[in-house]
Each structure stands twice: as structure tokens, then as C-alpha cells.
Amino acid sequence: MNDHRSDAVSRYLAWAKLHSSARFNLAASGVLDYPLADLPVRIEDLELAGTGPYGYPPLMERLAAKSGVPAQCVVYTLGTSMANFVALTALVHRGDEVLVERPTYDPLLAILDHLGARVTRFERPANLGFPLDLGELERKLTPQTRLVVLCNLHNPSSAFTDETTMRQVGALAANVGAHVLVDEVYLETLFDQPWRSAFHLAPNFVITSSLTKAYGLSGIRCGWILAQPPLAQRMWQVVDFTYGSPVHPAELLAVIVLDDLDRVRNRARTLLQTNRMLLNDFLSAHPQLDCPPSRFGTTVFPRLTSGRAPEFVRILREQFETSVVPGEFFEQPQHFRIGFCRDTETVRGGLDRMASALQAFPH
């Protein structure tokens, strides 16, 4: 009898939970946690029970309104990680061919490994700033491709894919009968740039996102999937395997947040604007790091031009008390990911220590 069990793991998530902390944490990619005390909530606003069978109706209404879609297209999940797991489980059968961008977010590959997918890759060229290359994507699509997987903003580089390009991705995938799964959790950080979800571009798009990365609201685990109603119904059936009912106080908090999202958004915008200026000044002063200026998102993904980046990352942590994400977790070992979304003093301190580490590092 064939054993179809998988030993798939996410090496990155294990590292992030156990080894990413440091006095100056530049490994994080989500905005500094929003204080509960700053939300317009009272303890009497919360109840332990009261959720709906498939989504708390007031929350589902607000998520649908935020996304500009019918409520039957929304699946509530506990964050984007769960959204990706549920969406991929509903979309992919064992042996299906799935085309995934490189570099990409490691847990996406781990989930596909767990599901028994046949994964192929298309490259986002590092030397051009990791744009989505339509020619490369088209060359890698085959009649057997069932799904294309990508992130917008791109993780780890924060490269932005515009609507025109994304529409072409959907058309190319539709030509071979494939869906496109887009993780849009970092797209929420485009606070000052009008944007809409790729879900609106074509019926073969499936979207995952949450309130975690852009708003500092990881603790309430408010994530969602946007999918056409038949697929959404299948995804709710996958959710059935994960829990009987969600945490209702978290659903109530999510409703309160969504009704007051401008306040949360403004705090995140101010923080990222301040930190982005610090980061870009740092990058312009250190040509040892090959990296375009940050325009979007919460992270950048520079390449160390001289010396071994894994050794630099180790020294940065051990001798300079500063953590970044090693590029090996994104299949780019000469790169590393810098997050600039924590409090400004942490970001400033971490960049100062990185400057000292670059000066001391042999090259």
C-alpha cells in the first residue's frame, strides 16, 4: 500500500517563532502591534458565544463591503496563513501541477508539498527588482497547470504588480484552465495609492489577505479568502476540518476595528512613512547592499555585494544584536530581508548597528 503521508514543514515559520528575536528586530514584517487600549472597545462589548455557523454575519458583511464583493464570495479565516492553507487545500489535488514564483514565501511551498502537488517555478529577476515577468510566466505555463501562486506585494521584496499586469496573468492562466491564487496581505499597506483586489479582474482569481501585516492586528486573527461562490463553499467545507467555531470575541473585535479602520490605518501610515525614510537614507549610504529604494510595503530584500550573506546575518545577530531574515528561506542565500515596521527607535537602532556591521564585515 502506498504511503501518501507528508513530512512537509515550514523551516521559515519554525525559525521565525524560535530564532528571529533580537534586541533590534528587523526580521518582523508586520506593523507594530496596535494597542488594545486604543481601540474603541469596552469589555461589555464582547461576548464568548454568538458566532454564526459559517462566519459571524456582521463581520462577513463588513469584510464583503471592504472588498467590494458579495458576502457569498468571502470565507473568514484565522489570518492569512490559514487562508492560504484553506485556499490551497480546496484548489489543489495530489499530483496537480502548480506554478509558483521564485522567490516566494516558504510556507506556500510547504503547504503544496503537504498536499502532494507537482510544483514548478517561474523566476522574478532579482537584478531588475523582482518584477513579475509575463514572458517568463507564459513560458512556464503548460496545459497541465492547474494553479498559479504569487504574492502582491511580493514577499520578500515588496515589489508591486499593477492591475494591467495582473489582468494579463489571469488571462494567461485562463488559457490553460488554471486559477491564480494571490496573497494580497501586504497590498493593504498601499494606504495612499488607490488599489483594488485582483479578485475583480477575472473569475479565475482567488485572493487571500488579513488585517495582520498592514495594521498591527495579528492578535485578532482576522483573515479572509475571496473566491467565486462554488469555490467559497468548498473552502468553508475545508474550514470544517480545522475548528467547530472561531473565537467570537476576536470576531467582535474585528467588527469594531473595521468600523474604525481609518484610525488604525493612519497610525500604520505614519509609522511606515517615518521608517521608510530612515531605511532609504540607510540604503543610499551603503552601496554594499544592492537594493532599490523602498516604495511600498514593510520589507526590502537587499543583496550583499561582497562577502557571504549568511555569515553577515550571523554576525549581525550575534555581535550587533540585530536580526534580519536569512535569504535562504526565500531561496536567495546572498540576500536577506529587512523589516522596517516596528517602532521607529528599534528600526533606527537596528539600521545603525547594521551600518557598523557592514563596516566591520570583511569584504
XYZ file of C-alpha atoms in Angstrom:
363
model
C 0.000 0.000 0.000
C 1.330 3.454 -0.927
C 2.009 5.826 1.957
C 0.810 9.305 0.934
C 1.697 10.984 4.218
C 3.871 14.069 4.007
C 6.573 15.284 6.378
C 6.349 18.819 4.963
C 7.361 21.585 7.352
C 7.907 25.313 7.070
C 11.510 25.896 8.053
C 10.903 29.636 7.936
C 7.982 29.667 10.399
C 9.923 27.491 12.827
C 12.866 29.893 12.593
C 10.612 32.962 12.925
C 8.990 31.614 16.089
C 12.135 30.306 17.772
C 15.144 32.239 16.473
C 14.156 35.603 14.965
C 14.047 37.677 18.130
C 16.827 40.112 18.951
C 17.235 43.396 20.777
C 16.764 45.119 17.408
C 14.273 43.025 15.456
C 14.363 43.825 11.748
C 13.072 40.355 10.886
C 9.404 41.159 11.527
C 7.215 42.007 8.530
C 4.027 43.124 10.287
C 3.341 46.609 11.596
C 3.937 47.127 15.318
C 1.039 45.676 17.345
C -1.876 48.060 17.773
C -2.662 48.650 21.482
C -5.983 47.230 22.608
C -6.394 50.270 24.848
C -6.516 52.492 21.746
C -9.473 50.647 20.232
C -12.972 51.968 20.999
C -13.952 48.771 22.821
C -15.320 48.035 26.275
C -15.382 44.640 27.952
C -19.192 44.697 27.815
C -18.940 44.897 24.006
C -17.544 41.354 23.946
C -19.299 38.014 24.370
C -17.938 34.476 24.467
C -20.646 32.991 22.240
C -22.737 34.199 19.333
C -20.865 33.389 16.135
C -22.668 32.187 13.019
C -22.228 28.679 11.562
C -20.170 29.973 8.613
C -18.995 33.395 9.636
C -20.391 35.939 12.083
C -22.901 37.839 9.884
C -21.896 41.407 10.917
C -18.232 40.567 10.274
C -18.989 38.896 6.950
C -20.951 41.983 5.881
C -18.028 44.268 6.732
C -15.428 42.100 5.018
C -17.630 41.939 1.912
C -18.120 45.720 1.947
C -14.396 46.350 2.450
C -13.569 44.099 -0.518
C -16.470 45.276 -2.697
C -17.799 41.749 -3.227
C -20.962 39.773 -2.392
C -20.836 38.131 1.022
C -21.066 34.666 -0.553
C -17.610 35.258 -2.059
C -15.980 35.724 1.369
C -14.545 32.974 3.575
C -13.446 34.055 7.064
C -10.201 32.527 8.331
C -7.844 32.914 11.284
C -5.269 35.065 9.497
C -3.613 34.832 6.082
C -1.676 31.685 6.967
C -4.900 29.795 7.472
C -6.402 31.473 4.401
C -3.548 30.161 2.255
C -3.857 26.668 3.711
C -7.624 26.529 3.201
C -7.496 28.001 -0.307
C -4.712 25.684 -1.489
C -6.407 22.643 0.053
C -9.600 23.455 -1.854
C -7.815 24.218 -5.138
C -5.124 21.522 -5.349
C -5.388 17.760 -5.627
C -2.490 15.342 -5.245
C -0.406 15.338 -8.417
C -1.724 18.660 -9.738
C 0.825 20.910 -11.433
C 1.155 24.233 -9.592
C 3.316 27.091 -10.881
C 4.860 29.228 -8.126
C 7.007 32.362 -8.322
C 10.611 32.319 -7.115
C 11.487 33.721 -4.618
C 8.338 33.169 -2.614
C 7.024 32.823 0.913
C 8.271 29.485 2.250
C 5.009 28.260 3.892
C 3.272 28.316 0.487
C 5.754 25.733 -0.768
C 5.398 23.698 2.431
C 1.607 23.546 2.062
C 1.907 22.436 -1.569
C 4.397 19.771 -0.534
C 1.948 18.593 2.132
C -0.818 18.407 -0.486
C 1.334 16.377 -2.882
C 1.340 18.957 -5.687
C 3.869 18.890 -8.539
C 5.456 22.322 -8.132
C 7.186 24.145 -10.979
C 8.657 27.618 -10.743
C 8.874 30.873 -12.676
C 11.555 33.439 -11.840
C 11.152 37.014 -10.679
C 14.500 38.531 -11.731
C 16.467 39.885 -8.792
C 18.619 42.171 -10.919
C 15.508 44.085 -12.031
C 13.952 44.394 -8.576
C 11.845 41.205 -8.681
C 9.153 42.301 -11.163
C 6.536 39.839 -12.357
C 7.868 38.763 -15.773
C 4.926 37.876 -18.022
C 7.171 36.281 -20.655
C 8.754 34.009 -18.064
C 5.336 33.109 -16.664
C 3.930 32.275 -20.102
C 6.914 30.053 -20.933
C 6.407 28.046 -17.749
C 2.648 27.534 -18.088
C 1.588 24.172 -19.537
C -1.782 22.568 -20.320
C -1.333 20.649 -17.054
C -1.006 23.767 -14.882
C -3.959 23.923 -12.507
C -2.889 26.880 -10.377
C -0.508 29.868 -10.394
C 0.603 31.150 -6.966
C 2.078 34.584 -6.277
C 2.145 37.448 -3.768
C 1.281 41.088 -4.350
C 3.040 42.923 -2.833
C 5.785 40.397 -3.474
C 7.190 38.686 -0.402
C 10.102 39.256 0.329
C 10.893 42.265 -1.906
C 7.620 44.267 -1.670
C 7.639 44.699 -5.477
C 4.215 45.892 -6.674
C 2.387 44.300 -9.614
C -0.013 46.722 -11.284
C -3.553 45.906 -12.336
C -2.756 45.733 -16.057
C -0.052 43.135 -15.495
C -2.195 41.172 -13.066
C -5.046 41.097 -15.564
C -2.654 39.574 -18.112
C -1.617 36.949 -15.563
C -5.260 35.983 -15.180
C -5.711 35.729 -18.959
C -2.599 33.589 -19.403
C -3.735 31.239 -16.644
C -7.266 31.071 -18.058
C -5.843 29.960 -21.414
C -4.775 26.688 -19.773
C -7.772 26.443 -17.431
C -5.855 27.471 -14.296
C -6.772 29.568 -11.293
C -4.493 32.275 -9.863
C -4.022 32.489 -6.095
C -2.739 35.897 -4.978
C -1.697 36.550 -1.389
C -2.564 40.267 -1.014
C -1.853 40.721 2.689
C 0.869 43.355 2.053
C -1.220 45.151 -0.573
C -3.152 46.571 2.378
C -0.121 48.830 3.055
C -0.812 50.920 -0.076
C -2.544 53.441 2.131
C -2.157 56.437 -0.203
C -2.471 54.671 -3.553
C -5.885 53.657 -4.898
C -5.994 49.917 -5.470
C -8.473 47.103 -5.698
C -8.122 43.398 -5.240
C -7.222 41.260 -8.255
C -10.411 39.348 -7.461
C -12.249 41.961 -9.532
C -10.157 41.327 -12.649
C -11.307 37.843 -13.690
C -13.280 34.916 -12.238
C -10.219 32.652 -12.015
C -8.584 34.794 -9.298
C -8.637 33.634 -5.668
C -7.375 36.088 -3.050
C -6.072 35.727 0.496
C -5.479 38.552 2.955
C -5.934 39.724 6.544
C -5.680 42.641 8.948
C -2.368 41.394 10.338
C 0.572 42.845 8.414
C -0.606 46.333 7.475
C -2.487 47.271 10.633
C -0.696 45.623 13.555
C -3.724 43.445 14.317
C -2.205 39.982 14.243
C -3.715 39.172 17.631
C -7.320 39.138 16.429
C -6.535 36.721 13.559
C -8.946 38.295 11.073
C -8.192 36.814 7.656
C -10.247 36.108 4.587
C -10.401 34.442 1.188
C -12.201 35.892 -1.831
C -13.434 33.238 -4.262
C -16.349 32.577 -6.576
C -19.328 31.172 -4.613
C -18.911 27.469 -5.546
C -15.233 27.581 -4.568
C -16.016 29.573 -1.434
C -18.472 26.876 -0.398
C -15.792 24.218 -0.875
C -13.410 26.301 1.243
C -15.934 26.534 4.068
C -16.006 22.726 3.977
C -12.221 22.714 4.416
C -12.608 25.109 7.351
C -14.904 22.489 8.927
C -11.845 20.254 9.381
C -9.974 22.929 11.347
C -12.399 24.081 14.067
C -16.037 23.881 15.090
C -16.395 27.610 15.622
C -13.996 30.575 15.720
C -13.187 32.734 18.740
C -16.197 35.011 18.980
C -14.516 37.828 20.976
C -11.994 38.086 18.117
C -14.837 38.356 15.607
C -16.412 41.137 17.657
C -13.080 42.945 17.883
C -12.688 42.649 14.104
C -16.089 44.300 13.591
C -15.088 47.154 15.888
C -11.773 47.568 14.049
C -13.356 47.528 10.598
C -15.794 50.230 11.716
C -12.831 52.370 12.861
C -10.179 51.296 10.337
C -9.120 54.826 9.372
C -7.718 55.402 12.858
C -5.680 52.168 12.678
C -4.615 52.881 9.104
C -3.401 56.391 9.918
C -1.208 55.132 12.738
C 0.358 52.499 10.437
C 0.823 55.012 7.614
C 2.675 57.459 9.857
C 4.921 54.741 11.263
C 5.844 53.325 7.850
C 6.426 56.755 6.300
C 8.875 57.673 9.065
C 10.670 54.330 8.995
C 10.805 54.196 5.185
C 12.719 57.485 5.096
C 15.228 56.093 7.594
C 15.611 52.908 5.578
C 16.054 54.657 2.232
C 18.656 57.008 3.695
C 20.477 53.951 5.024
C 20.336 52.124 1.663
C 21.625 55.150 -0.253
C 24.590 55.407 2.130
C 25.559 51.722 1.870
C 26.285 50.548 -1.682
C 27.377 47.177 -0.257
C 23.643 46.427 -0.297
C 22.170 46.154 -3.781
C 18.562 47.217 -3.288
C 16.217 49.750 -4.896
C 14.668 52.332 -2.569
C 11.575 51.170 -0.741
C 8.320 52.461 -2.207
C 5.753 50.034 -0.832
C 5.211 47.510 1.916
C 7.037 46.709 5.123
C 10.197 44.925 3.895
C 13.079 45.116 1.434
C 15.306 42.279 0.185
C 18.842 43.539 -0.472
C 21.721 41.533 -1.930
C 25.068 41.713 -0.171
C 27.516 42.537 -2.969
C 30.685 41.296 -1.269
C 31.242 38.511 1.227
C 28.890 35.724 2.232
C 25.476 36.988 3.299
C 24.744 34.051 5.688
C 27.910 34.895 7.608
C 26.996 38.588 7.690
C 23.492 37.768 9.006
C 25.027 35.585 11.732
C 27.496 38.281 12.817
C 24.775 40.937 12.711
C 22.715 38.941 15.190
C 25.467 37.609 17.455
C 27.691 40.672 17.669
C 25.334 43.558 16.880
C 22.067 42.307 18.474
C 20.091 42.789 15.248
C 18.026 40.181 13.408
C 17.023 40.029 9.745
C 15.583 37.098 7.781
C 18.245 34.985 6.062
C 17.768 34.807 2.303
C 17.964 31.008 2.380
C 14.328 30.965 3.477
C 13.485 32.589 0.138
C 15.943 30.504 -1.930
C 18.214 33.537 -2.327
C 21.120 32.962 0.091
C 23.058 36.103 -0.915
C 20.054 38.261 0.028
C 18.357 38.945 3.355
C 15.036 40.525 4.263
C 14.887 43.716 6.323
C 11.631 44.653 8.009
C 11.119 48.305 8.948
C 7.672 48.122 10.515
C 8.381 48.068 14.238
C 8.714 51.145 16.448
C 10.980 53.802 14.984
C 13.616 53.567 17.717
C 14.016 49.837 17.047
C 14.333 50.444 13.308
C 16.812 53.301 13.782
C 18.860 51.284 16.258
C 18.896 48.217 14.048
C 19.981 50.180 10.982
C 22.735 51.901 12.980
C 24.045 48.530 14.076
C 23.789 47.162 10.556
C 25.907 50.081 9.377
C 28.515 49.175 11.982
C 28.355 45.521 10.974
C 28.870 46.387 7.300
C 31.881 48.491 8.210
C 33.380 45.674 10.265
C 32.484 42.829 7.896
C 35.403 41.595 5.756
C 34.866 42.110 2.042
